[in-house]
mmCIF file of N, CA and C in Angstrom:
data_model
loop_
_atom_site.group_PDB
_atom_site.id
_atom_site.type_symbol
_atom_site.label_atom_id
_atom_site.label_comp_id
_atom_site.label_asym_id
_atom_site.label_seq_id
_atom_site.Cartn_x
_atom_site.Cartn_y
_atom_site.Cartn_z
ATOM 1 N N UNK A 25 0.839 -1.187 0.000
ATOM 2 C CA UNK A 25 0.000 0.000 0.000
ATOM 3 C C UNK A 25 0.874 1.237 0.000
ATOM 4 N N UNK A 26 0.256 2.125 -0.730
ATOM 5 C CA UNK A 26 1.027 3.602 -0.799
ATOM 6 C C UNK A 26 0.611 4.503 -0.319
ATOM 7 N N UNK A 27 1.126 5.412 0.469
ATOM 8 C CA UNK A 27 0.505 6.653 0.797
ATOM 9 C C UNK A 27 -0.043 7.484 -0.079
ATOM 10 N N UNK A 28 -1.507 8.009 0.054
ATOM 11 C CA UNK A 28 -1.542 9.131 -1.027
ATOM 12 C C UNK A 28 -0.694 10.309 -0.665
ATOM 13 N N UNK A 29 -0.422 10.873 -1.857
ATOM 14 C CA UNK A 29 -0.056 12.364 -1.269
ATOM 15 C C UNK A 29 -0.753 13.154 -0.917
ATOM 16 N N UNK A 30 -0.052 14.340 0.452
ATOM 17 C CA UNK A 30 -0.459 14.906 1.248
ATOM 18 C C UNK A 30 -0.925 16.221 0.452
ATOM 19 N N UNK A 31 -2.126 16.800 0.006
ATOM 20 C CA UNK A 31 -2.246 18.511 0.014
ATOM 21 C C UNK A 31 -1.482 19.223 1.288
ATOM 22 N N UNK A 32 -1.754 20.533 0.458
ATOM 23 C CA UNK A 32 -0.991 21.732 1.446
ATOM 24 C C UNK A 32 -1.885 21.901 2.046
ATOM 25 N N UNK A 33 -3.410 21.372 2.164
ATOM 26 C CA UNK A 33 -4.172 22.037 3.156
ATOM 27 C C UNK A 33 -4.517 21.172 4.212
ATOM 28 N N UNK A 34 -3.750 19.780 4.416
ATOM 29 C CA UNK A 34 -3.766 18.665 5.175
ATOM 30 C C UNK A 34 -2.346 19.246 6.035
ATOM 31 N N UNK A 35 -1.352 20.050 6.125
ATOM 32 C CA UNK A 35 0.190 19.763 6.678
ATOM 33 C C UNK A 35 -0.294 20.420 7.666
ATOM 34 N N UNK A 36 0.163 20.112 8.946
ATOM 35 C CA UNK A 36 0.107 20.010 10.234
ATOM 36 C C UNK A 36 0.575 21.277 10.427
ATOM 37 N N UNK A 37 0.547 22.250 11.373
ATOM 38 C CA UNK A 37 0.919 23.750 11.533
ATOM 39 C C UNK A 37 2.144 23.644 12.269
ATOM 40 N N UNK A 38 3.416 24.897 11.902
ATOM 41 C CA UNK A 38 3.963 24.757 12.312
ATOM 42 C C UNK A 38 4.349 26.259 12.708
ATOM 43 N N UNK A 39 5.620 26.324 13.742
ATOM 44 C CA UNK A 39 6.204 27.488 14.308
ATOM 45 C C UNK A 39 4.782 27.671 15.058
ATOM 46 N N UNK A 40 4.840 29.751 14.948
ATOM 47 C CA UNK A 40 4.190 30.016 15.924
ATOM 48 C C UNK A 40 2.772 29.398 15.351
ATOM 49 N N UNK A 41 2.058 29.438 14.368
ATOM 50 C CA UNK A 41 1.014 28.692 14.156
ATOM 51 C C UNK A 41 0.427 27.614 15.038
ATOM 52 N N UNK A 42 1.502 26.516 15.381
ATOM 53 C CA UNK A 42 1.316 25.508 15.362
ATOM 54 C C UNK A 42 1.338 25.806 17.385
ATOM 55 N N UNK A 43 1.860 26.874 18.018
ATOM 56 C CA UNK A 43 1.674 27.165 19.256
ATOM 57 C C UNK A 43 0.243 28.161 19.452
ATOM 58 N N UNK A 44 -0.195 28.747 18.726
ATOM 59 C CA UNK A 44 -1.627 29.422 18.619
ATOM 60 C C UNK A 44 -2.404 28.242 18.864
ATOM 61 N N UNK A 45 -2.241 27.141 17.399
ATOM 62 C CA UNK A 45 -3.395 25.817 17.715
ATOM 63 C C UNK A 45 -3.284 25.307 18.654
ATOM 64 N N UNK A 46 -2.379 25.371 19.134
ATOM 65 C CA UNK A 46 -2.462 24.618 20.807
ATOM 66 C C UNK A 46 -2.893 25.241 21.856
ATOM 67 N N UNK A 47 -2.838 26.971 22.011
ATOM 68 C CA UNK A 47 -3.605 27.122 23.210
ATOM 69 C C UNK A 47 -4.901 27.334 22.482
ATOM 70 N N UNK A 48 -5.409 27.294 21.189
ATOM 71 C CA UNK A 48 -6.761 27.501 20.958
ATOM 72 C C UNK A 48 -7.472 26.504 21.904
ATOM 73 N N UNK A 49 -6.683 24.932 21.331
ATOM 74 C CA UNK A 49 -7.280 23.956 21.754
ATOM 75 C C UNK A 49 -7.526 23.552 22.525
ATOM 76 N N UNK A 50 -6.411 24.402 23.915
ATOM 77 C CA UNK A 50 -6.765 23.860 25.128
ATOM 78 C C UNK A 50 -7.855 24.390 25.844
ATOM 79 N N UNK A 51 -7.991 26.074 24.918
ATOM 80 C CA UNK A 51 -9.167 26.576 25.886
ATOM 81 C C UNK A 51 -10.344 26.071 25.359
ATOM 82 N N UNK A 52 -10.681 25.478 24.238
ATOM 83 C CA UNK A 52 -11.858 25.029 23.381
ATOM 84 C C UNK A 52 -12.018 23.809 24.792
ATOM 85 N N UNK A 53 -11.157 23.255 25.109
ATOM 86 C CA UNK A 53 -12.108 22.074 25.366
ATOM 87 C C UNK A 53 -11.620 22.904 27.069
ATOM 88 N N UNK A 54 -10.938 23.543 27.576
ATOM 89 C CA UNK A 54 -11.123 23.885 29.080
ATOM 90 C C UNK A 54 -12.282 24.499 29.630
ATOM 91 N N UNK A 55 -12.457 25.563 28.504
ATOM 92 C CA UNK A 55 -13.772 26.451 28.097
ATOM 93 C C UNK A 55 -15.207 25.642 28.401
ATOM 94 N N UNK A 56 -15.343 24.964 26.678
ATOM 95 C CA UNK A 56 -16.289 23.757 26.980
ATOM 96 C C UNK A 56 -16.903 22.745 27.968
ATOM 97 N N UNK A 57 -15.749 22.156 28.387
ATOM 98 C CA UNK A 57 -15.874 21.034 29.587
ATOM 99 C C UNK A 57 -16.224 22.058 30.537
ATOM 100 N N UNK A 58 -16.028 22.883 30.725
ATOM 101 C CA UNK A 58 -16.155 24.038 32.396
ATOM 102 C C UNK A 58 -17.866 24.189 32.247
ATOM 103 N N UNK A 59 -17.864 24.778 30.963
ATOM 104 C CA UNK A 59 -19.417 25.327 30.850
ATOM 105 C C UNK A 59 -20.767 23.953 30.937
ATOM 106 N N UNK A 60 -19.956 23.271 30.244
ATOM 107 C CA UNK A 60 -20.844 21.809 30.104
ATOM 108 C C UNK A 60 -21.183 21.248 31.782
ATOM 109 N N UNK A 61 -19.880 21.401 32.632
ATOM 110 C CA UNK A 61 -20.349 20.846 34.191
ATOM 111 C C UNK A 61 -20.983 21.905 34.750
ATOM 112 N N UNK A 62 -20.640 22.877 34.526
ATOM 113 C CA UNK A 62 -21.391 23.980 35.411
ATOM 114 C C UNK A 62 -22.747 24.383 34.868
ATOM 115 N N UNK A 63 -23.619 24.249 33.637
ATOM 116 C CA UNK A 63 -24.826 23.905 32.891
ATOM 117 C C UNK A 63 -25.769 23.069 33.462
ATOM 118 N N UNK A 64 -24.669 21.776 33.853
ATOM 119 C CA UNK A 64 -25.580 20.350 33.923
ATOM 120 C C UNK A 64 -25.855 20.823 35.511
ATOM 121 N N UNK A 65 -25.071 21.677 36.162
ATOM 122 C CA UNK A 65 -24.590 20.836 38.197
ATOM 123 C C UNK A 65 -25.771 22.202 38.257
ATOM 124 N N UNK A 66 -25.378 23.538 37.774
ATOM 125 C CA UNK A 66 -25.443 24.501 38.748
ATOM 126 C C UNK A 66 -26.184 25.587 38.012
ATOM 127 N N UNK A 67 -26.640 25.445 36.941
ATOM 128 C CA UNK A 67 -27.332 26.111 36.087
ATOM 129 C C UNK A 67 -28.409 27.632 35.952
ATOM 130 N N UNK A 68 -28.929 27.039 37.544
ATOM 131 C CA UNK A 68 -29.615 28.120 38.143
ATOM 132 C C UNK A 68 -29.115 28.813 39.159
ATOM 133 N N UNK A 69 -27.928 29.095 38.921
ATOM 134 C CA UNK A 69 -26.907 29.894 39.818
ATOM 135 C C UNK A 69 -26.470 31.043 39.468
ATOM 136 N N UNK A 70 -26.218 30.793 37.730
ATOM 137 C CA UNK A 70 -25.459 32.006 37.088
ATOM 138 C C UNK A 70 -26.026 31.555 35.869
ATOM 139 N N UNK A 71 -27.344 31.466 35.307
ATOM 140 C CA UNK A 71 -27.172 30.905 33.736
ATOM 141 C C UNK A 71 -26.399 31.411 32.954
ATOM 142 N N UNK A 72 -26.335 33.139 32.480
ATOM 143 C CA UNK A 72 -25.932 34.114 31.723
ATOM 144 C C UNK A 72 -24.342 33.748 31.619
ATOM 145 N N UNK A 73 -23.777 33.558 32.930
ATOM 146 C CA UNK A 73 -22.429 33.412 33.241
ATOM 147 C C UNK A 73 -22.072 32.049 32.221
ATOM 148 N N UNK A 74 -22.966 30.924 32.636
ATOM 149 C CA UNK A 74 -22.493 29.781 32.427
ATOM 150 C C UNK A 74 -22.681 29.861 30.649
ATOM 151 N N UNK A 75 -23.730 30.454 30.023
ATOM 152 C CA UNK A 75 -23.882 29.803 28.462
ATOM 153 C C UNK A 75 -22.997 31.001 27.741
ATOM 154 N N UNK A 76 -22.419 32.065 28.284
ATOM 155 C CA UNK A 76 -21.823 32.570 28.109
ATOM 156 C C UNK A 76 -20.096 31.609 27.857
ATOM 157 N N UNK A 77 -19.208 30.822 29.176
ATOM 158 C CA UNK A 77 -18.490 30.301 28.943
ATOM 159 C C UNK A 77 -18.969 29.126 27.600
ATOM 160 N N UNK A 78 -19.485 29.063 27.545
ATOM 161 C CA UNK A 78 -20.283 27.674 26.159
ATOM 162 C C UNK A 78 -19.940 28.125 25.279
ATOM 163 N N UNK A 79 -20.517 29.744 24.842
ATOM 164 C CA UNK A 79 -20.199 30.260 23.634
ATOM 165 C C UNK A 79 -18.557 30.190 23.606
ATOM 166 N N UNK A 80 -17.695 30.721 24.167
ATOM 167 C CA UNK A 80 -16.664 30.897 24.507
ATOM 168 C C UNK A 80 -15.763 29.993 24.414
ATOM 169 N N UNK A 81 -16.331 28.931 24.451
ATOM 170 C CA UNK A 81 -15.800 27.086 24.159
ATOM 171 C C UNK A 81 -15.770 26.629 22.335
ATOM 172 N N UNK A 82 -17.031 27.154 22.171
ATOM 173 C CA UNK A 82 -17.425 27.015 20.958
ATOM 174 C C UNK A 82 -16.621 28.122 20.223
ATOM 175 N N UNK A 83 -16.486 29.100 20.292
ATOM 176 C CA UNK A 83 -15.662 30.125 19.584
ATOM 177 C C UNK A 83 -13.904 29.961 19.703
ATOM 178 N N UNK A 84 -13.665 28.886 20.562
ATOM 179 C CA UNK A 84 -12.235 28.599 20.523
ATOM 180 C C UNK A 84 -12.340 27.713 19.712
ATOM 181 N N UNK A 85 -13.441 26.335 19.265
ATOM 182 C CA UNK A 85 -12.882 25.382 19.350
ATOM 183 C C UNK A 85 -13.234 26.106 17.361
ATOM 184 N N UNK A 86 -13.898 26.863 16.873
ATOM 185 C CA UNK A 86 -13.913 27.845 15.596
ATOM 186 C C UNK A 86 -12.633 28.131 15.107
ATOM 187 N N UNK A 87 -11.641 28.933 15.984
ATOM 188 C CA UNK A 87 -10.750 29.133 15.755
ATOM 189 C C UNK A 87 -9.760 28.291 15.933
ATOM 190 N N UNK A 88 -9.723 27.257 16.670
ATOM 191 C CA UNK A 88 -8.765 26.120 16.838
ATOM 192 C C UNK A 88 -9.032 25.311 14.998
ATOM 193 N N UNK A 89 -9.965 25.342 14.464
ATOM 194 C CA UNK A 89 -10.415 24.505 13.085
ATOM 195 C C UNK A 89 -10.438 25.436 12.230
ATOM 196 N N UNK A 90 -10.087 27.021 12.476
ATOM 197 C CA UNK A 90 -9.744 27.491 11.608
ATOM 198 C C UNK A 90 -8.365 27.719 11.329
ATOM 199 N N UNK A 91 -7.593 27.646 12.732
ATOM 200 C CA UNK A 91 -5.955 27.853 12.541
ATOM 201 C C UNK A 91 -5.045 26.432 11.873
ATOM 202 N N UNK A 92 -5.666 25.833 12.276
ATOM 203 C CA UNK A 92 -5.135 24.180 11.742
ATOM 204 C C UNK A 92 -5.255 24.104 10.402
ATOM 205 N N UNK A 93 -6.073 24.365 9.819
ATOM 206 C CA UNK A 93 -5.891 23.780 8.748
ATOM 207 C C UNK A 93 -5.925 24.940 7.527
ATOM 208 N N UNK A 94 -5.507 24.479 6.659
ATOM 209 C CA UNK A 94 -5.342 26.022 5.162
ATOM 210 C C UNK A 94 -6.288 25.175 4.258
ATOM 211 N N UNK A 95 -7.383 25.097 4.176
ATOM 212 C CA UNK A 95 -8.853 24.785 3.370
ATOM 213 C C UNK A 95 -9.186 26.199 3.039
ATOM 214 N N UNK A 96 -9.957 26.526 2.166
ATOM 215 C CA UNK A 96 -10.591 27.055 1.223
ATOM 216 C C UNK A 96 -11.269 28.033 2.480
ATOM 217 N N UNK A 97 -11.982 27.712 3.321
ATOM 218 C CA UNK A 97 -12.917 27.795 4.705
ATOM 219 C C UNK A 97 -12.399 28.341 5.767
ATOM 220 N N UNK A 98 -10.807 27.827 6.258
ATOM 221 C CA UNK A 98 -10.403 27.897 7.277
ATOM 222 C C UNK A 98 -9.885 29.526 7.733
ATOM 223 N N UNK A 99 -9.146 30.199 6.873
ATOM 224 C CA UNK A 99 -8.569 31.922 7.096
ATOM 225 C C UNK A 99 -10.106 32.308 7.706
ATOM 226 N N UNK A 100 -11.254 32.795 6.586
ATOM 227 C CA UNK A 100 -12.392 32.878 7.032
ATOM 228 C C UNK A 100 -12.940 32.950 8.248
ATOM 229 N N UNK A 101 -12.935 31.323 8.457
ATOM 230 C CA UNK A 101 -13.212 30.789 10.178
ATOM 231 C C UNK A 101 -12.333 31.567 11.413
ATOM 232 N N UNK A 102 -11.297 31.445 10.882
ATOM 233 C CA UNK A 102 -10.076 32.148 11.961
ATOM 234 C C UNK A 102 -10.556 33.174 12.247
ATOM 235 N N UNK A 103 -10.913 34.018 11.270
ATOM 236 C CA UNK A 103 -10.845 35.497 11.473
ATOM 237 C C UNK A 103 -12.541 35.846 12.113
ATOM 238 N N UNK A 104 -12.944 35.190 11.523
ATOM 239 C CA UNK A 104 -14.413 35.208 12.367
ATOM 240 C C UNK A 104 -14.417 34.930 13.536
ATOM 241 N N UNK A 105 -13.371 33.752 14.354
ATOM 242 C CA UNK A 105 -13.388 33.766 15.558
ATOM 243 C C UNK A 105 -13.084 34.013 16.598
ATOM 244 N N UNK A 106 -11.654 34.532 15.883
ATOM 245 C CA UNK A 106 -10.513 35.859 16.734
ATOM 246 C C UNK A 106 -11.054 36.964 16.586
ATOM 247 N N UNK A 107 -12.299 37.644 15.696
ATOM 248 C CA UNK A 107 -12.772 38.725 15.960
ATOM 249 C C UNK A 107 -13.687 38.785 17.094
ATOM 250 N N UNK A 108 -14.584 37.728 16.998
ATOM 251 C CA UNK A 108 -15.770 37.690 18.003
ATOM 252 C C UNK A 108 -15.207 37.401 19.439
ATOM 253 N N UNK A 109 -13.881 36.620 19.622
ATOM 254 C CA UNK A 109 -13.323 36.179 20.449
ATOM 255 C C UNK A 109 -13.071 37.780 21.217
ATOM 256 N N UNK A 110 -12.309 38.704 20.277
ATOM 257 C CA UNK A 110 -11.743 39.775 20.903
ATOM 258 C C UNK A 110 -13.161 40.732 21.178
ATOM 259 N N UNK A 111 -14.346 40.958 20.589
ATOM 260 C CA UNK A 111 -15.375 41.557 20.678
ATOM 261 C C UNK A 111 -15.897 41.374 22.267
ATOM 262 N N UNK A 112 -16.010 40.137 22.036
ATOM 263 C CA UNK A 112 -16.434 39.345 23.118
ATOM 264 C C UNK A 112 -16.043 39.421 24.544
ATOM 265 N N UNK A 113 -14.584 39.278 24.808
ATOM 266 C CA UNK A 113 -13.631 39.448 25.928
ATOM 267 C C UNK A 113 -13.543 40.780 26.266
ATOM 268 N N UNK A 114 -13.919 41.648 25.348
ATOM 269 C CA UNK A 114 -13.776 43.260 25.614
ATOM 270 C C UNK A 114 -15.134 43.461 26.346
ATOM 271 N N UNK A 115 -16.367 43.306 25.550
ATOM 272 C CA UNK A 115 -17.395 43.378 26.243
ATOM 273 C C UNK A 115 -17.988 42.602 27.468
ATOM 274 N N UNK A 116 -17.679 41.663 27.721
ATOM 275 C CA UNK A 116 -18.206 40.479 28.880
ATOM 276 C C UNK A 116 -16.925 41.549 29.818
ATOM 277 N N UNK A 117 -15.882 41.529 29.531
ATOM 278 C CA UNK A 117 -15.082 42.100 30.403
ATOM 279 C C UNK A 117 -15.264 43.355 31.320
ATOM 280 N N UNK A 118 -15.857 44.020 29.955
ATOM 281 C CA UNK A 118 -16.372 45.461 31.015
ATOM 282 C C UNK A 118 -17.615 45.500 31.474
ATOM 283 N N UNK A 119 -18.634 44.438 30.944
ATOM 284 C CA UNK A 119 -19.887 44.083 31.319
ATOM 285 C C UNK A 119 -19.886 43.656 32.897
ATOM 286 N N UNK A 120 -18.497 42.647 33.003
ATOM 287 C CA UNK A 120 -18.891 41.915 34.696
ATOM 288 C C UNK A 120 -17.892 42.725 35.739
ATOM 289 N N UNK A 121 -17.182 44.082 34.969
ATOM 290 C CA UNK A 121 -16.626 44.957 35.929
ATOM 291 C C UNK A 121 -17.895 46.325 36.032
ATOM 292 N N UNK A 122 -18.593 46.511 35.507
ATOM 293 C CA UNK A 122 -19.535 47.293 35.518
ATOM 294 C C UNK A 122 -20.766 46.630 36.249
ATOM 295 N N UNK A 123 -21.177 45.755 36.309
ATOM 296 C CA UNK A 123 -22.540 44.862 36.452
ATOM 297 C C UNK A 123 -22.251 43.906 37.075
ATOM 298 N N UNK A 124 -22.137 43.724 38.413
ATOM 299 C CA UNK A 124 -21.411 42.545 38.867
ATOM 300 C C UNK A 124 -23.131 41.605 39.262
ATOM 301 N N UNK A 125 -24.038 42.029 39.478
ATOM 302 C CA UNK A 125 -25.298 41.212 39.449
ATOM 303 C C UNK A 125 -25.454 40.455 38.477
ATOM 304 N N UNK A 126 -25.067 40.931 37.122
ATOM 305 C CA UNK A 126 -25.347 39.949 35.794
ATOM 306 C C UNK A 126 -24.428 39.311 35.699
ATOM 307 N N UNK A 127 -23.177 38.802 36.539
ATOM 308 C CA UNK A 127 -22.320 38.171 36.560
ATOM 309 C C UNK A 127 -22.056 37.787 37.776
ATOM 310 N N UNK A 128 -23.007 36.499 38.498
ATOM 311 C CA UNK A 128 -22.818 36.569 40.004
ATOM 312 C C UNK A 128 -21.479 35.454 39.789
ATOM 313 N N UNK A 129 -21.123 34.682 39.029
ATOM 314 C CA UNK A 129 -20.016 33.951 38.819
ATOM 315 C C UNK A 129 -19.137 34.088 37.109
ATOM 316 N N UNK A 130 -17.877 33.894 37.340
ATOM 317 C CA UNK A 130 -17.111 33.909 36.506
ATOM 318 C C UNK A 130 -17.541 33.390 35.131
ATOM 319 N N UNK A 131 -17.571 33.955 33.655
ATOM 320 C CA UNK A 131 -16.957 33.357 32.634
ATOM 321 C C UNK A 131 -15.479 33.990 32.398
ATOM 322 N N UNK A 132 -15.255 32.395 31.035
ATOM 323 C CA UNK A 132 -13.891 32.705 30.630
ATOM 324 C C UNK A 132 -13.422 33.830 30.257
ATOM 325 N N UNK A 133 -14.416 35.069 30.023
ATOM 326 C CA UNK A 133 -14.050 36.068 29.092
ATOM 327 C C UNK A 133 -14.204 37.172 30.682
ATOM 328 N N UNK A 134 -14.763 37.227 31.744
ATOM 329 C CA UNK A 134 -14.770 37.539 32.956
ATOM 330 C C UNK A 134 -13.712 38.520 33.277
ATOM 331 N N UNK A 135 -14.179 39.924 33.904
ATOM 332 C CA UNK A 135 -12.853 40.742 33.870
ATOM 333 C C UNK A 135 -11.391 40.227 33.071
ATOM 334 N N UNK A 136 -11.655 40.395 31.801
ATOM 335 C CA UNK A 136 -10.852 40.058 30.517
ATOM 336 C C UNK A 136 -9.656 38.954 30.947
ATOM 337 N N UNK A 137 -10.590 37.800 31.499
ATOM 338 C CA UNK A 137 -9.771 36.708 31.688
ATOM 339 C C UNK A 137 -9.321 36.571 32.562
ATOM 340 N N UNK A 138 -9.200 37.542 33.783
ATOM 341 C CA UNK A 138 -8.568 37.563 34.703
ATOM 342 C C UNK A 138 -8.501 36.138 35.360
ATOM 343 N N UNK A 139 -9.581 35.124 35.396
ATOM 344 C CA UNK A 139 -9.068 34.104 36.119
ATOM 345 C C UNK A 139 -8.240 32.680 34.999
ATOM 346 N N UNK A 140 -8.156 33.377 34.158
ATOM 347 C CA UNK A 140 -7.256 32.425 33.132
ATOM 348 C C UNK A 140 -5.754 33.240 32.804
ATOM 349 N N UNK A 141 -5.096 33.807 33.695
ATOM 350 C CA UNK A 141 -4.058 34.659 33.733
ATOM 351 C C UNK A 141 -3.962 35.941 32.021
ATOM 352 N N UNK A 142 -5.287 36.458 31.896
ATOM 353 C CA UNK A 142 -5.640 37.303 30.829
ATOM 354 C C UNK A 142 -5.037 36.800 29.490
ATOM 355 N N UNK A 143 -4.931 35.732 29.383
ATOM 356 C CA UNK A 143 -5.201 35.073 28.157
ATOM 357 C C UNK A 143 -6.003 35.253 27.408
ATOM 358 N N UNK A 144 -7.075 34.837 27.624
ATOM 359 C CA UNK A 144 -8.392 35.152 26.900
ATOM 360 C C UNK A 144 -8.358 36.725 25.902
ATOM 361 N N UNK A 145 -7.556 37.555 26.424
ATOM 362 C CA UNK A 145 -7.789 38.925 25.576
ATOM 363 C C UNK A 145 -6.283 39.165 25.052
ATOM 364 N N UNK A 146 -5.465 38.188 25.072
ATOM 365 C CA UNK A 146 -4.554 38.416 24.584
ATOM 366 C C UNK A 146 -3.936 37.160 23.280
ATOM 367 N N UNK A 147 -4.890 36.346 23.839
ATOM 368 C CA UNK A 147 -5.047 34.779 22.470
ATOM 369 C C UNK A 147 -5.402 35.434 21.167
ATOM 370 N N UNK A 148 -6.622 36.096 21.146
ATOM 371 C CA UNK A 148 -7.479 36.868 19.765
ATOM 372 C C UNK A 148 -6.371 38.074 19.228
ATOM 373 N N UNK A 149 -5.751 38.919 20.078
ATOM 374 C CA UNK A 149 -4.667 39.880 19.652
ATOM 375 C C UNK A 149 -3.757 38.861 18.867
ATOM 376 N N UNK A 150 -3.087 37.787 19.497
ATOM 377 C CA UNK A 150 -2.298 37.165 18.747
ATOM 378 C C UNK A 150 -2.963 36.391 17.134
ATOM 379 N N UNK A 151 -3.940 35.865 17.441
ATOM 380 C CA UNK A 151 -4.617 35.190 16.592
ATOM 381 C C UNK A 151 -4.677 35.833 15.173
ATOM 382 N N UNK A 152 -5.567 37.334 15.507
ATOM 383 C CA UNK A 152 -5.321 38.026 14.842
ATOM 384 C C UNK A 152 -4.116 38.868 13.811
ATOM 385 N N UNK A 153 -3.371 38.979 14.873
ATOM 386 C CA UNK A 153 -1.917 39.428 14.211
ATOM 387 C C UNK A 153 -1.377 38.346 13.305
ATOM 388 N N UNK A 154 -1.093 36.701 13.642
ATOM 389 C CA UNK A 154 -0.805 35.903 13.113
ATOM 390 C C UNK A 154 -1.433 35.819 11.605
ATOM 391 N N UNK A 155 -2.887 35.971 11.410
ATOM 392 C CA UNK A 155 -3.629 36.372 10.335
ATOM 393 C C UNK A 155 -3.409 37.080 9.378
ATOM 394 N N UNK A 156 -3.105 38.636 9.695
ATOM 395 C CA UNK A 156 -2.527 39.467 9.242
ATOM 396 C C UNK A 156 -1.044 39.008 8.321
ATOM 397 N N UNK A 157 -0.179 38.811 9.506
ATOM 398 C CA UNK A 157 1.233 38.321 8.481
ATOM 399 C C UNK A 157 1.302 37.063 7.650
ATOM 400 N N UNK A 158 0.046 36.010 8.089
ATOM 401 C CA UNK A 158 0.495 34.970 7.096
ATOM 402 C C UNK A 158 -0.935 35.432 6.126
ATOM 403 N N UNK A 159 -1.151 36.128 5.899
ATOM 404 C CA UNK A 159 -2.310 36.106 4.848
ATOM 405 C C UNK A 159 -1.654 35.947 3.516
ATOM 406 N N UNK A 160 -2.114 35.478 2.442
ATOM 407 C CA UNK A 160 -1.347 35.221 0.913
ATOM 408 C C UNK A 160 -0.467 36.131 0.779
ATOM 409 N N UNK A 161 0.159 36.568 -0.111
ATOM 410 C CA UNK A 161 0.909 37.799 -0.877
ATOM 411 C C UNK A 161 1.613 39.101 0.045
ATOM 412 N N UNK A 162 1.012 38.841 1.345
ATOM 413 C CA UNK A 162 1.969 39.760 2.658
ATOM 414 C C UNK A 162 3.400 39.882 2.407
ATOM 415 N N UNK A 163 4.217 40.921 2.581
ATOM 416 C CA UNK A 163 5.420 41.147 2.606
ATOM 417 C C UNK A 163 6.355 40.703 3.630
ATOM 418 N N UNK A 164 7.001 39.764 3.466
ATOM 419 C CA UNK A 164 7.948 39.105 4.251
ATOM 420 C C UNK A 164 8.714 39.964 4.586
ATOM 421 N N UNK A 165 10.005 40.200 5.910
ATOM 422 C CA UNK A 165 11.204 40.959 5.971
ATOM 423 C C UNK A 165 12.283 39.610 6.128
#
């Protein structure tokens, strides 16, 4: 048996790329799994808080499937999810420092990440920037 050959939009990411997909991925599923137990256990505690981290799971795990792979789809995806990502973390951020009733418990995006050592608002800056320089025809130095 022979291997088929690999497309360029199958090769595994590398350099800083390939360190973006990895913390995408970890918050996609840290994100996720958090919101999913705290949904099922505690739901009527903080709903807003909790489907809030969900979205937040779901919008990593967007950009984790958009940074991985170079499909037709994927730049697109990226940028759709490092935007909303950064939209997102800006507003929930000043939302649960302004409004602490509509936020009786933490999401991920929660005073701009503060309990994920401000990651969260500084993943989408990178995400973004990364976007920017590898986009097609960009000027290398």
């Amino acid at each position: 048996m022979t291997a088929e050959p690999v497309g360029d939009e199958d090769q595994l990411p590398t350099g800083p790329r390939r360190i973006l997909v990895a913390f995408y991925a970890i918050f996609a599923l840290a994100a996720t799994a958090r919101a999913v137990v705290q949904l099922s256990t505690a739901f009527d505690q903080a709903p807003l808080a909790y489907l809030l981290s969900l979205f937040s799971g779901i919008v990593y795990l967007g950009a984790t499937l958009g940074l991985v792979t170079e499909r037709r789809w994927s730049r697109p995806l990226a940028w759709a999810s490092c935007g909303t990502e950064l939209v997102g973390v800006l507003v929930i951020g000043v939302a649960s420092l302004v409004d602490h009733e509509a936020f009786p418990r933490d999401t991920v995006w929660s005073r701009f990440g503060s309990g994920y050592g401000y990651f969260p608002v500084l993943l989408p800056l990178l995400g973004l920037l990364w976007l920017r320089y590898s986009r097609p025809g960009a000027p290398r130095d």
